[in-house]
Coordinates of C-alpha atoms in Angstrom, one line a residue:
X1 CA 44.2 -68.9 45.8
X2 CA 44.3 -66.5 48.8
X3 CA 48.0 -67.2 49.3
X4 CA 48.7 -66.6 45.6
X5 CA 46.7 -63.3 45.7
X6 CA 48.8 -62.1 48.6
X7 CA 52.0 -63.0 46.9
X8 CA 50.9 -61.3 43.7
X9 CA 50.8 -57.9 45.4
X10 CA 53.8 -58.6 47.8
X11 CA 56.9 -56.4 47.2
X12 CA 59.8 -58.0 45.4
X13 CA 58.0 -61.3 45.3
X14 CA 59.1 -63.7 42.4
X15 CA 57.5 -66.7 40.9
X16 CA 60.1 -69.3 39.8
X17 CA 57.9 -71.8 38.1
X18 CA 54.3 -72.9 37.6
X19 CA 52.9 -75.3 40.2
X20 CA 51.5 -77.4 37.4
X21 CA 52.6 -77.9 33.8
X22 CA 50.1 -76.8 31.1
X23 CA 48.1 -79.6 29.5
X24 CA 47.7 -78.0 26.0
X25 CA 50.6 -77.8 23.6
X26 CA 51.1 -75.7 20.4
X27 CA 50.5 -77.5 17.1
X28 CA 51.5 -75.7 14.0
X29 CA 49.2 -76.1 10.9
X30 CA 49.9 -75.2 7.3
X31 CA 47.3 -73.8 4.8
X32 CA 45.9 -76.2 2.2
X33 CA 47.4 -76.0 -1.2
X34 CA 44.3 -77.3 -3.1
X35 CA 40.4 -77.5 -2.9
X36 CA 39.0 -80.1 -0.7
X37 CA 37.6 -82.9 -2.7
X38 CA 34.2 -84.3 -1.6
X39 CA 32.0 -87.0 -3.2
X40 CA 29.3 -85.6 -5.5
X41 CA 26.6 -87.6 -3.6
X42 CA 27.5 -85.8 -0.3
X43 CA 27.3 -82.4 -1.9
X44 CA 23.9 -83.2 -3.5
X45 CA 22.5 -84.6 -0.2
X46 CA 23.6 -81.4 1.7
X47 CA 21.8 -79.2 -0.9
X48 CA 18.6 -81.1 -0.4
X49 CA 18.5 -80.5 3.3
X50 CA 15.6 -78.1 4.4
X51 CA 16.8 -74.5 5.0
X52 CA 16.1 -72.7 8.2
X53 CA 13.2 -70.1 8.3
X54 CA 13.9 -66.4 7.4
X55 CA 14.6 -64.1 10.3
X56 CA 11.8 -61.8 11.4
X57 CA 13.0 -58.7 9.5
X58 CA 13.1 -60.6 6.2
X59 CA 9.6 -61.9 6.9
X60 CA 8.2 -58.4 7.5
X61 CA 9.7 -57.2 4.2
X62 CA 8.3 -60.1 2.3
X63 CA 4.8 -59.6 3.8
X64 CA 4.9 -55.9 2.9
X65 CA 5.8 -56.6 -0.7
X66 CA 3.0 -59.2 -0.9
X67 CA 0.4 -56.6 0.3
X68 CA 1.6 -54.0 -2.2
X69 CA 1.5 -56.4 -5.1
X70 CA -2.0 -57.6 -4.2
X71 CA -3.2 -54.0 -3.9
X72 CA -1.7 -53.1 -7.3
X73 CA -3.4 -56.1 -8.8
X74 CA -6.7 -55.1 -7.3
X75 CA -6.4 -51.5 -8.6
X76 CA -5.6 -52.8 -12.1
X77 CA -8.6 -55.1 -11.8
X78 CA -11.0 -52.4 -10.7
X79 CA -9.7 -49.3 -12.5
X80 CA -7.4 -50.4 -15.2
X81 CA -10.1 -51.6 -17.6
X82 CA -9.0 -55.2 -17.4
X83 CA -11.5 -56.2 -14.8
X84 CA -15.2 -56.7 -14.7
X85 CA -15.9 -53.1 -13.5
X86 CA -13.7 -50.1 -14.3
X87 CA -13.9 -46.4 -13.6
X88 CA -12.6 -45.8 -17.1
X89 CA -15.9 -47.1 -18.3
X90 CA -17.8 -44.5 -16.4
X91 CA -18.3 -41.2 -18.3
X92 CA -19.3 -37.9 -16.6
X93 CA -20.0 -34.9 -18.7
X94 CA -21.1 -31.4 -17.7
X95 CA -23.0 -29.2 -20.2
X96 CA -23.8 -25.6 -19.5
X97 CA -22.7 -22.0 -20.3
X98 CA -19.0 -21.2 -20.6
X99 CA -19.7 -17.5 -20.1
X100 CA -22.5 -15.7 -18.3
X101 CA -23.4 -12.3 -17.0
X102 CA -22.9 -11.8 -13.3
X103 CA -26.1 -12.3 -11.3
X104 CA -27.8 -14.4 -14.1
X105 CA -29.3 -17.8 -13.6
X106 CA -27.1 -20.6 -15.0
X107 CA -28.1 -24.2 -15.5
X108 CA -25.8 -27.2 -15.9
X109 CA -26.8 -30.7 -16.9
X110 CA -24.6 -33.5 -15.5
X111 CA -24.8 -36.8 -17.5
X112 CA -23.4 -40.1 -16.0
X113 CA -23.0 -43.1 -18.3
X114 CA -22.1 -46.5 -17.0
X115 CA -20.4 -48.5 -19.9
X116 CA -19.5 -51.4 -17.6
X117 CA -21.1 -54.8 -17.8
X118 CA -22.2 -54.6 -14.2
X119 CA -24.4 -52.1 -12.4
X120 CA -23.2 -49.4 -10.0
X121 CA -24.9 -49.6 -6.6
X122 CA -25.7 -46.7 -4.1
X123 CA -24.6 -44.1 -6.6
X124 CA -24.6 -40.5 -5.3
X125 CA -23.8 -37.4 -7.4
X126 CA -22.3 -34.3 -5.7
X127 CA -22.1 -31.0 -7.6
X128 CA -19.9 -28.1 -6.4
X129 CA -21.0 -24.7 -7.6
X130 CA -18.5 -21.8 -8.3
X131 CA -17.4 -19.6 -5.5
X132 CA -19.9 -16.8 -4.7
X133 CA -22.9 -18.6 -6.4
X134 CA -26.4 -18.7 -5.0
X135 CA -27.7 -22.1 -5.8
X136 CA -31.4 -22.4 -6.5
X137 CA -31.6 -25.4 -4.2
X138 CA -30.8 -25.0 -0.5
X139 CA -27.2 -25.9 0.2
X140 CA -24.7 -24.7 2.9
X141 CA -23.0 -21.5 1.8
X142 CA -19.7 -22.7 3.1
X143 CA -19.4 -25.8 0.9
X144 CA -21.7 -24.8 -2.1
X145 CA -22.2 -28.6 -2.7
X146 CA -25.5 -30.1 -3.7
X147 CA -26.0 -33.8 -3.5
X148 CA -28.4 -36.0 -5.3
X149 CA -29.0 -39.8 -4.8
X150 CA -29.0 -41.7 -8.1
X151 CA -29.6 -45.2 -6.6
X152 CA -28.5 -48.0 -9.0
X153 CA -27.1 -47.2 -12.4
X154 CA -27.5 -50.3 -14.6
X155 CA -25.0 -51.6 -17.1
X156 CA -25.0 -49.3 -20.2
X157 CA -27.3 -47.0 -18.2
X158 CA -27.4 -43.2 -18.4
X159 CA -28.6 -40.8 -15.6
X160 CA -29.0 -37.0 -16.0
X161 CA -29.4 -34.4 -13.3
X162 CA -29.8 -30.6 -13.6
X163 CA -28.2 -28.1 -11.2
X164 CA -28.9 -24.3 -11.3
X165 CA -27.5 -21.3 -9.5
X166 CA -27.2 -17.5 -9.8
X167 CA -23.6 -16.8 -10.5
X168 CA -22.0 -13.8 -8.8
X169 CA -18.4 -12.4 -8.9
X170 CA -16.3 -9.6 -10.4
X171 CA -16.0 -9.2 -14.2
X172 CA -13.8 -11.8 -15.9
X173 CA -13.9 -14.1 -12.8
X174 CA -13.5 -17.7 -13.7
X175 CA -15.4 -20.1 -11.4
X176 CA -14.7 -23.8 -11.2
X177 CA -17.4 -26.4 -11.1
X178 CA -17.0 -30.1 -10.2
X179 CA -19.2 -33.1 -10.4
X180 CA -18.3 -36.1 -8.3
X181 CA -19.9 -39.6 -8.5
X182 CA -19.6 -41.9 -5.5
X183 CA -20.7 -45.5 -5.9
X184 CA -20.3 -49.1 -4.6
X185 CA -19.8 -52.4 -6.4
X186 CA -22.4 -55.1 -5.8
X187 CA -21.3 -57.2 -2.8
X188 CA -18.7 -54.7 -1.6
X189 CA -18.8 -52.0 1.0
X190 CA -15.9 -50.1 -0.5
X191 CA -16.8 -46.6 -1.9
X192 CA -15.3 -45.5 -5.2
X193 CA -15.5 -42.2 -7.0
X194 CA -15.2 -40.6 -10.4
X195 CA -15.1 -36.8 -11.0
X196 CA -15.2 -34.2 -13.8
X197 CA -14.5 -30.4 -13.7
X198 CA -15.4 -27.4 -15.9
X199 CA -15.5 -23.7 -15.5
X200 CA -17.7 -20.7 -16.2
X201 CA -16.5 -17.1 -16.8
X202 CA -18.4 -14.0 -15.7
X203 CA -18.6 -11.7 -18.8
X204 CA -20.1 -8.8 -16.9
X205 CA -20.1 -7.8 -13.3
X206 CA -23.4 -8.2 -11.5
X207 CA -22.8 -4.8 -10.0
X208 CA -21.6 -1.6 -11.6
X209 CA -19.7 0.6 -9.1
X210 CA -18.4 4.1 -9.7
X211 CA -16.7 6.8 -7.6
X212 CA -17.6 10.3 -8.4
X213 CA -14.8 12.5 -7.1
X214 CA -12.6 15.2 -8.8
X215 CA -9.2 14.0 -10.2
X216 CA -7.5 16.9 -8.4
X217 CA -8.2 18.2 -4.9
X218 CA -7.0 20.8 -2.6
X219 CA -5.2 19.1 0.3
X220 CA -6.6 19.9 3.8
X221 CA -10.0 21.1 2.5
X222 CA -13.2 19.1 3.1
X223 CA -14.5 17.5 0.0
X224 CA -17.8 15.8 -0.9
X225 CA -17.9 12.7 -3.1
X226 CA -20.2 9.9 -4.0
X227 CA -20.1 6.2 -4.5
X228 CA -22.8 4.8 -6.8
X229 CA -23.8 1.2 -7.5
X230 CA -26.3 -0.4 -9.9
X231 CA -27.5 -3.9 -10.3
X232 CA -26.8 -5.6 -13.6
X233 CA -28.4 -8.8 -12.3
X234 CA -31.8 -10.2 -13.5
X235 CA -32.5 -11.2 -9.9
X236 CA -32.6 -9.5 -6.5
X237 CA -29.1 -9.4 -5.0
X238 CA -29.5 -9.9 -1.2
X239 CA -27.4 -8.7 1.7
X240 CA -25.0 -6.4 0.0
X241 CA -22.2 -4.6 1.7
X242 CA -20.0 -1.7 0.6
X243 CA -16.4 -1.4 1.7
X244 CA -14.2 1.6 1.1
X245 CA -10.4 1.4 1.2
X246 CA -9.1 4.9 2.1
X247 CA -5.6 6.2 1.2
X248 CA -3.2 7.3 4.0
X249 CA -4.0 10.8 5.1
X250 CA -7.7 10.6 4.6
X251 CA -10.0 11.7 7.5
X252 CA -13.6 10.6 7.4
X253 CA -16.1 13.3 8.3
X254 CA -19.6 12.1 7.5
X255 CA -21.8 10.0 5.2
X256 CA -25.4 9.5 4.3
X257 CA -26.4 6.9 5.2
X258 CA -24.2 6.3 8.3
X259 CA -21.6 3.6 8.1
X260 CA -22.1 0.2 9.9
X261 CA -18.6 0.0 11.3
X262 CA -15.1 1.5 11.1
X263 CA -16.4 4.4 9.0
X264 CA -15.6 2.3 5.9
X265 CA -18.3 -0.3 5.7
X266 CA -22.0 0.1 4.9
X267 CA -24.9 -2.5 5.0
X268 CA -26.7 -1.9 1.7
X269 CA -29.5 -4.5 2.0
X270 CA -31.1 -6.0 -1.1
X271 CA -30.8 -4.5 -4.6
X272 CA -33.5 -5.1 -7.2
X273 CA -32.7 -5.7 -10.9
X274 CA -31.6 -2.5 -12.6
X275 CA -31.9 -0.5 -9.3
X276 CA -29.3 2.2 -8.7
X277 CA -28.3 3.8 -5.4
X278 CA -25.5 5.9 -4.0
X279 CA -23.8 6.9 -0.8
X280 CA -22.7 10.5 -0.2
X281 CA -19.5 11.1 1.8
X282 CA -17.4 13.9 3.1
X283 CA -13.8 14.0 4.3
X284 CA -10.4 15.6 4.1
X285 CA -7.4 14.4 2.1
X286 CA -4.1 15.5 3.7
X287 CA -0.8 15.4 1.8
X288 CA 1.8 17.4 0.0
X289 CA 1.5 19.2 -3.3
X290 CA 1.2 16.7 -6.2
X291 CA 0.8 13.7 -3.9
X292 CA -1.2 10.8 -5.3
X293 CA -4.1 9.3 -3.3
X294 CA -5.9 6.1 -4.3
X295 CA -9.5 5.5 -3.2
X296 CA -11.2 2.1 -3.8
X297 CA -14.8 0.9 -3.4
X298 CA -15.9 -2.8 -3.3
X299 CA -19.4 -4.1 -3.1
X300 CA -20.3 -7.7 -2.4
X301 CA -21.6 -10.1 0.2
X302 CA -20.1 -10.8 3.6
X303 CA -19.5 -14.5 4.1
X304 CA -17.7 -15.6 7.3
X305 CA -16.3 -12.2 7.9
X306 CA -14.7 -11.8 4.5
X307 CA -16.2 -9.9 1.5
X308 CA -17.0 -11.8 -1.6
X309 CA -16.7 -9.0 -4.2
X310 CA -19.3 -8.6 -6.9
X311 CA -18.1 -5.3 -8.3
X312 CA -15.6 -2.5 -7.6
X313 CA -14.1 0.7 -8.7
X314 CA -11.1 2.9 -7.8
X315 CA -10.1 6.5 -8.3
X316 CA -6.6 8.2 -8.3
X317 CA -6.6 11.7 -6.9
X318 CA -3.8 14.3 -7.2
X319 CA -3.5 16.6 -4.1
X320 CA -2.6 20.2 -4.5
X321 CA -1.5 22.8 -1.9
X322 CA -2.1 26.3 -3.3
X323 CA -1.3 29.7 -1.7
X324 CA -4.6 31.0 -3.0
X325 CA -7.2 28.3 -3.7
X326 CA -9.7 28.3 -6.5
X327 CA -12.3 25.6 -7.1
X328 CA -15.6 25.1 -8.9
X329 CA -18.7 22.9 -8.3
X330 CA -21.3 22.1 -11.0
X331 CA -24.9 21.6 -9.9
X332 CA -23.5 21.5 -6.3
X333 CA -21.4 18.4 -7.1
X334 CA -17.7 17.9 -7.5
X335 CA -18.0 15.6 -10.5
X336 CA -21.6 15.5 -11.9
X337 CA -23.0 13.4 -14.7
X338 CA -23.6 15.8 -17.6
X339 CA -26.1 15.0 -20.3
X340 CA -27.2 16.7 -23.6
X341 CA -29.7 19.5 -22.9
X342 CA -28.8 19.9 -19.2
X343 CA -28.7 23.3 -17.5
X344 CA -25.5 23.6 -15.5
X345 CA -25.2 25.9 -12.5
X346 CA -21.5 26.6 -11.5
X347 CA -20.3 27.9 -8.2
X348 CA -16.7 29.3 -8.1
X349 CA -15.1 29.6 -4.7
X350 CA -11.7 31.0 -3.6
X351 CA -9.7 31.1 -0.3
X352 CA -6.5 32.9 0.9
X353 CA -4.2 30.4 2.6
X354 CA -1.4 32.9 3.1
X355 CA -0.5 34.4 6.5
X356 CA -0.9 37.9 4.9
X357 CA -3.6 39.6 2.9
X358 CA -3.7 39.7 -0.9
X359 CA -5.2 42.7 -2.8
X360 CA -7.0 43.4 -6.1
X361 CA -7.5 39.8 -7.3
X362 CA -9.2 38.9 -10.6
X363 CA -11.0 35.6 -11.3
X364 CA -11.2 34.3 -14.8
X365 CA -12.9 31.1 -16.0
X366 CA -12.3 29.9 -19.5
X367 CA -15.0 27.7 -21.1
X368 CA -14.0 25.3 -23.8
X369 CA -16.3 22.9 -25.7
X370 CA -18.4 22.8 -28.9
X371 CA -21.3 21.4 -26.8
X372 CA -21.8 24.7 -24.9
X373 CA -24.8 26.9 -25.9
X374 CA -23.1 30.3 -25.6
X375 CA -26.4 32.1 -25.9
X376 CA -27.4 30.6 -22.6
X377 CA -24.4 31.8 -20.5
X378 CA -25.5 33.9 -17.5
X379 CA -23.0 35.5 -15.1
X380 CA -23.9 36.9 -11.7
X381 CA -21.9 40.0 -10.7
X382 CA -19.5 39.5 -13.6
X383 CA -19.4 39.3 -17.4
X384 CA -18.7 36.9 -20.3
X385 CA -16.0 38.0 -22.7
X386 CA -16.9 36.3 -26.0
X387 CA -13.6 37.2 -27.7
X388 CA -11.6 34.7 -25.6
X389 CA -14.6 32.8 -24.1
X390 CA -13.8 33.8 -20.5
X391 CA -16.0 34.6 -17.6
X392 CA -14.5 37.4 -15.5
X393 CA -15.0 38.8 -11.9
X394 CA -12.9 41.8 -10.8
X395 CA -12.7 43.9 -7.7
X396 CA -15.1 46.4 -9.3
X397 CA -17.8 43.8 -9.6
X398 CA -17.1 41.7 -6.5
X399 CA -16.0 43.9 -3.6
X400 CA -14.5 40.9 -1.7
X401 CA -11.7 40.6 -4.3
X402 CA -10.3 44.0 -3.3
X403 CA -8.8 42.6 -0.1
X404 CA -8.5 38.9 0.8
X405 CA -7.5 38.6 4.5
X406 CA -5.7 35.5 5.7
X407 CA -8.2 32.6 5.7
X408 CA -10.9 34.7 4.0
X409 CA -13.0 33.1 1.2
X410 CA -15.5 34.2 -1.4
X411 CA -17.7 32.8 -4.1
X412 CA -19.4 33.7 -7.4
X413 CA -21.9 32.0 -9.8
X414 CA -22.7 31.5 -13.4
X415 CA -24.8 29.1 -15.5
X416 CA -25.1 27.8 -19.0
X417 CA -26.8 25.0 -21.0
X418 CA -25.5 22.0 -23.0
X419 CA -26.8 21.7 -26.6
X420 CA -29.6 19.2 -26.9
X421 CA -29.3 15.8 -28.6
X422 CA -30.5 17.0 -32.0
X423 CA -28.1 20.0 -32.0
X424 CA -25.2 17.7 -31.1
X425 CA -26.1 15.3 -33.8
X426 CA -26.5 18.1 -36.4
X427 CA -23.0 19.4 -35.5
X428 CA -21.8 15.8 -35.8
X429 CA -20.2 16.1 -32.3
X430 CA -19.1 12.7 -30.8
X431 CA -17.6 12.2 -27.4
X432 CA -18.4 15.8 -26.4
X433 CA -16.7 17.4 -23.4
X434 CA -16.7 20.7 -21.5
X435 CA -13.5 22.1 -20.1
X436 CA -13.2 24.8 -17.5
X437 CA -9.8 26.4 -16.7
X438 CA -9.8 29.0 -14.0
X439 CA -7.3 31.2 -12.2
X440 CA -7.4 33.8 -9.4
X441 CA -4.5 36.3 -9.7
X442 CA -3.8 39.2 -7.3
X443 CA -2.3 42.3 -8.9
X444 CA 0.6 41.9 -6.5
X445 CA 1.6 39.5 -3.7
X446 CA 2.5 40.1 -0.1
X447 CA 6.0 41.5 0.5
X448 CA 7.3 38.2 1.9
X449 CA 6.1 36.4 -1.3
X450 CA 7.4 38.9 -3.8
X451 CA 9.2 36.5 -6.1
X452 CA 6.7 33.6 -5.7
X453 CA 3.8 32.9 -8.0
X454 CA 0.7 32.8 -5.7
X455 CA -1.8 32.4 -8.5
X456 CA -4.6 29.9 -7.7
X457 CA -5.6 27.7 -10.6
X458 CA -7.9 24.8 -11.4
X459 CA -8.8 22.7 -14.5
X460 CA -11.7 20.4 -14.8
X461 CA -13.2 18.4 -17.7
X462 CA -16.8 17.1 -17.9
X463 CA -17.6 14.3 -20.3
X464 CA -21.1 14.5 -21.7
X465 CA -22.9 11.2 -21.3
X466 CA -24.7 9.7 -24.2
X467 CA -28.4 9.0 -24.1
X468 CA -30.2 5.8 -25.2
X469 CA -33.7 6.5 -26.5
X470 CA -36.0 3.6 -26.6
X471 CA -39.4 3.4 -28.3
X472 CA -41.9 0.5 -27.7
X473 CA -45.0 0.2 -30.0
X474 CA -47.7 -2.4 -30.8
X475 CA -49.3 -3.2 -34.1
X476 CA -52.0 -5.5 -35.5
X477 CA -52.0 -4.4 -39.2
X478 CA -48.3 -4.1 -39.8
X479 CA -47.6 -5.0 -43.4
X480 CA -44.2 -6.7 -42.8
X481 CA -45.6 -8.8 -39.9
X482 CA -49.3 -8.9 -39.6
X483 CA -51.2 -10.0 -36.5
X484 CA -54.0 -12.6 -36.4
X485 CA -57.0 -13.6 -34.3
X486 CA -60.1 -11.7 -33.2
X487 CA -59.9 -7.9 -32.8
X488 CA -61.1 -6.7 -30.4
X489 CA -59.7 -9.7 -28.4
X490 CA -62.2 -12.3 -27.2
X491 CA -62.2 -14.4 -24.1
X492 CA -60.6 -17.8 -24.6
X493 CA -59.3 -17.0 -28.1
X494 CA -55.8 -16.0 -29.0
X495 CA -55.0 -12.6 -30.7
X496 CA -51.5 -12.2 -32.0
X497 CA -49.9 -8.8 -31.9
X498 CA -46.6 -7.5 -33.2
X499 CA -44.4 -5.5 -30.8
X500 CA -41.8 -3.1 -32.4
X501 CA -38.8 -1.8 -30.5
X502 CA -36.7 1.0 -31.8
X503 CA -33.4 2.3 -30.2
X504 CA -31.4 5.4 -30.8
X505 CA -28.0 6.4 -29.4
X506 CA -27.1 10.1 -29.3
X507 CA -23.4 11.1 -28.8
X508 CA -21.1 8.4 -27.7
X509 CA -20.5 4.7 -28.7
X510 CA -22.2 2.3 -26.3
X511 CA -21.4 -1.4 -25.6
X512 CA -23.3 -4.3 -24.1
X513 CA -26.6 -2.7 -25.0
X514 CA -29.7 -4.8 -24.2
X515 CA -33.4 -4.2 -24.2
X516 CA -35.6 -6.4 -22.1
X517 CA -39.3 -6.8 -21.1
X518 CA -41.5 -9.2 -19.2
X519 CA -44.6 -11.0 -20.4
X520 CA -47.7 -11.6 -18.2
X521 CA -48.9 -15.1 -17.6
X522 CA -51.7 -14.8 -20.1
X523 CA -49.4 -13.7 -22.9
X524 CA -47.4 -16.3 -24.9
X525 CA -44.2 -16.0 -26.9
X526 CA -44.7 -16.9 -30.6
X527 CA -41.1 -17.2 -31.6
X528 CA -41.4 -15.0 -34.7
X529 CA -38.7 -12.3 -35.0
X530 CA -37.8 -9.8 -37.7
X531 CA -35.2 -9.2 -39.0
X532 CA -33.6 -12.5 -38.4
X533 CA -30.1 -11.0 -37.9
X534 CA -31.1 -9.4 -34.6
X535 CA -30.5 -11.5 -31.5
X536 CA -33.7 -11.8 -29.6
X537 CA -34.0 -14.5 -26.9
X538 CA -36.9 -15.6 -24.8
X539 CA -36.4 -17.1 -21.3
X540 CA -39.5 -19.2 -20.6
X541 CA -38.7 -19.8 -17.0
X542 CA -38.8 -16.0 -16.3
X543 CA -41.3 -15.0 -19.1
X544 CA -38.7 -12.5 -20.2
X545 CA -37.7 -11.4 -23.7
X546 CA -34.3 -9.8 -24.3
X547 CA -33.0 -8.0 -27.4
X548 CA -29.2 -8.2 -27.3
X549 CA -27.8 -5.4 -29.5
X550 CA -24.2 -5.4 -28.3
X551 CA -22.3 -2.4 -29.5
X552 CA -24.3 0.6 -30.8
X553 CA -22.5 3.4 -32.5
X554 CA -23.0 7.1 -31.7
X555 CA -25.6 8.8 -33.9
X556 CA -27.6 5.7 -34.5
X557 CA -31.2 6.8 -34.8
X558 CA -30.1 10.4 -35.4
X559 CA -27.6 10.7 -38.2
X560 CA -27.8 7.0 -39.0
X561 CA -30.8 4.6 -39.2
X562 CA -32.1 3.4 -35.8
X563 CA -31.8 -0.2 -34.7
X564 CA -35.2 -1.9 -34.8
X565 CA -36.7 -5.3 -34.1
X566 CA -40.2 -6.7 -34.2
X567 CA -41.6 -9.9 -32.7
X568 CA -45.0 -11.5 -32.1
X569 CA -46.8 -12.3 -28.9
X570 CA -50.2 -13.9 -28.3
X571 CA -52.9 -12.8 -25.9
X572 CA -55.6 -15.2 -24.6
X573 CA -57.9 -13.1 -22.4
X574 CA -59.8 -14.5 -19.4
X575 CA -63.4 -13.5 -18.4
X576 CA -62.2 -11.2 -15.6
X577 CA -60.5 -9.0 -18.3
X578 CA -63.7 -8.2 -20.1
X579 CA -63.8 -4.4 -20.7
X580 CA -60.1 -4.0 -19.9
X581 CA -57.1 -3.3 -22.2
X582 CA -54.7 -6.0 -20.8
X583 CA -50.9 -5.4 -20.6
X584 CA -48.9 -7.2 -23.3
X585 CA -45.4 -6.2 -22.1
X586 CA -44.1 -4.6 -18.9
X587 CA -40.8 -3.5 -17.3
X588 CA -39.6 -2.5 -20.7
X589 CA -36.0 -1.0 -20.4
X590 CA -32.8 -0.5 -22.3
X591 CA -29.4 -0.5 -20.7
X592 CA -25.7 -0.3 -21.9
X593 CA -22.4 1.2 -21.0
X594 CA -21.2 4.5 -22.4
X595 CA -17.7 3.7 -23.8
X596 CA -16.6 7.4 -23.5
X597 CA -17.7 8.1 -19.9
X598 CA -17.7 4.5 -18.6
X599 CA -21.1 5.1 -17.0
X600 CA -24.1 2.8 -17.3
X601 CA -26.9 4.5 -19.4
X602 CA -30.5 3.4 -19.6
X603 CA -33.9 4.3 -20.8
X604 CA -37.4 2.8 -20.1
X605 CA -40.8 2.7 -21.7
X606 CA -44.3 2.5 -20.3
X607 CA -46.0 -0.9 -20.4
X608 CA -47.5 -1.9 -23.8
X609 CA -51.2 -2.7 -23.7
X610 CA -53.8 -3.8 -26.2
X611 CA -54.7 -0.1 -26.7
X612 CA -52.5 0.3 -29.8
X613 CA -54.7 2.8 -31.7
X614 CA -52.0 5.5 -31.3
X615 CA -49.5 3.3 -33.2
X616 CA -51.7 1.4 -35.6
X617 CA -54.0 3.6 -37.7
X618 CA -56.1 0.6 -38.7
X619 CA -57.1 -0.1 -35.1
X620 CA -59.8 1.8 -33.2
X621 CA -59.6 2.8 -29.5
X622 CA -62.4 0.3 -28.7
X623 CA -60.5 -2.5 -30.4
X624 CA -58.2 -2.7 -27.5
X625 CA -60.9 -3.8 -24.9
X626 CA -61.6 -7.4 -24.3
X627 CA -65.1 -8.7 -25.3
X628 CA -66.9 -11.8 -24.4

């Protein structure tokens, strides 16, 4: 081999022949022209021979398919209704309110029915409350899930559980509830579940929020405004927070009380039912003439750093930049609430924003509105011109108007009264307003502003709020609904009285009107109401009676018949009340929303006692005191 290798690479080397002749020879073979014929017995024998096992890949696929098929068959057996126990044979229903006022207590009853032929073991019911709710039971605020153990549910058995919570959230918020049943089958450790969902809508916000600020402001001047909030809830709302969202160009100055953080968040604490509070603020809105600024207020509860909103409001403000400013405040407020019969004190202020003095300026304020009592108008250092209903100040009456230096300001005052409720009703005035249109106009402008109108102007409108007037009286000898039992009331015996509520509404339509009161523990609800068309409900858990009037038209009780309802309550005195006139109803109050102003309006009455001699002529003063 070594010699051959050397010869293989040797120059000009030639191989003449092989050392040995090849042993294999080429044998040509032709393709078959027909199928091979084999005996049938041989073919059958070959087919009966055992096949080799599948390869590993095919085996894995076959095993996987087997597991899937077995799982599917098990699911059909357990849940498809063909087996011994099926989730389709478990019924879960949730009954409760579909709509509720924010902050009110809601109750839901969850019913679980087992229609299977076998019992359900280790059953547990979980109930998830709507977002923002305050469950009556102690649950974690993050999950809002309450769990109750049901134990075993026998075949064809029914189990019912009740869940309750105070529901909070903004108006029209739709909260979802879910009931989940977890259970085991006898002899199995596997956990199965069945669930059901429903929802509840908040018909009224638990908090009313309003921003009292003029619709038009002078840019660059400090302004005072107010954010008010009131509880519509029947329970105390705890841990409230107010958050303001300022527009670009707003600069915070001060507030009362002081903010908790970032000059836009206040800790409000707890708010009792029907309680109203406000926060006063001051600041500066910067911007160009006719710029729009949007201010928003949100009140709710902080949870995990984020605010769960219970109520909110917003206001759009138009900014003005005037050469000579003119503004007015009523009762030292930029946007006060005005009611029938109010006395209004108006302060008019002006300021020269020009770099040069202006001379001989005249200030005129036009008063427009049928609700103004013209006889009450009083102007200080000026006069009221009845022909065109204008209040006028001139340089002859106010010396400061003779010359207004750059940056110089001045002020003047006048006052007037709003017609009372009876006068408004007699004039058939609905949705009354008062408008003021003012201007300050110099006789001539500075030389550099010769062709420019430097007149300062303002316009403001004040809507007069309606007034709900509630009357609460007690009777024993009322013909249409007589009382019963001993009079004067005796210890241990029941005396039935008739309570009569009457409501009037003065000038504007109102909606969502409701009157409510609480009953002491020794007073019982008799369930007798007249007329039957009025919606009066009694909440036994809170010992509270509510008269739901809904919408009430303007003039009801003035130019139209008043709304009235009567119901009966029973007093059973105890020995420690001998000689006293026990309370029959307390916390009597009416509330609704003024459709014209958008404000909440209310009225309240003193507690009703057994001393009803001032209402019922057939009852003596001494008949109100408990005897033995």
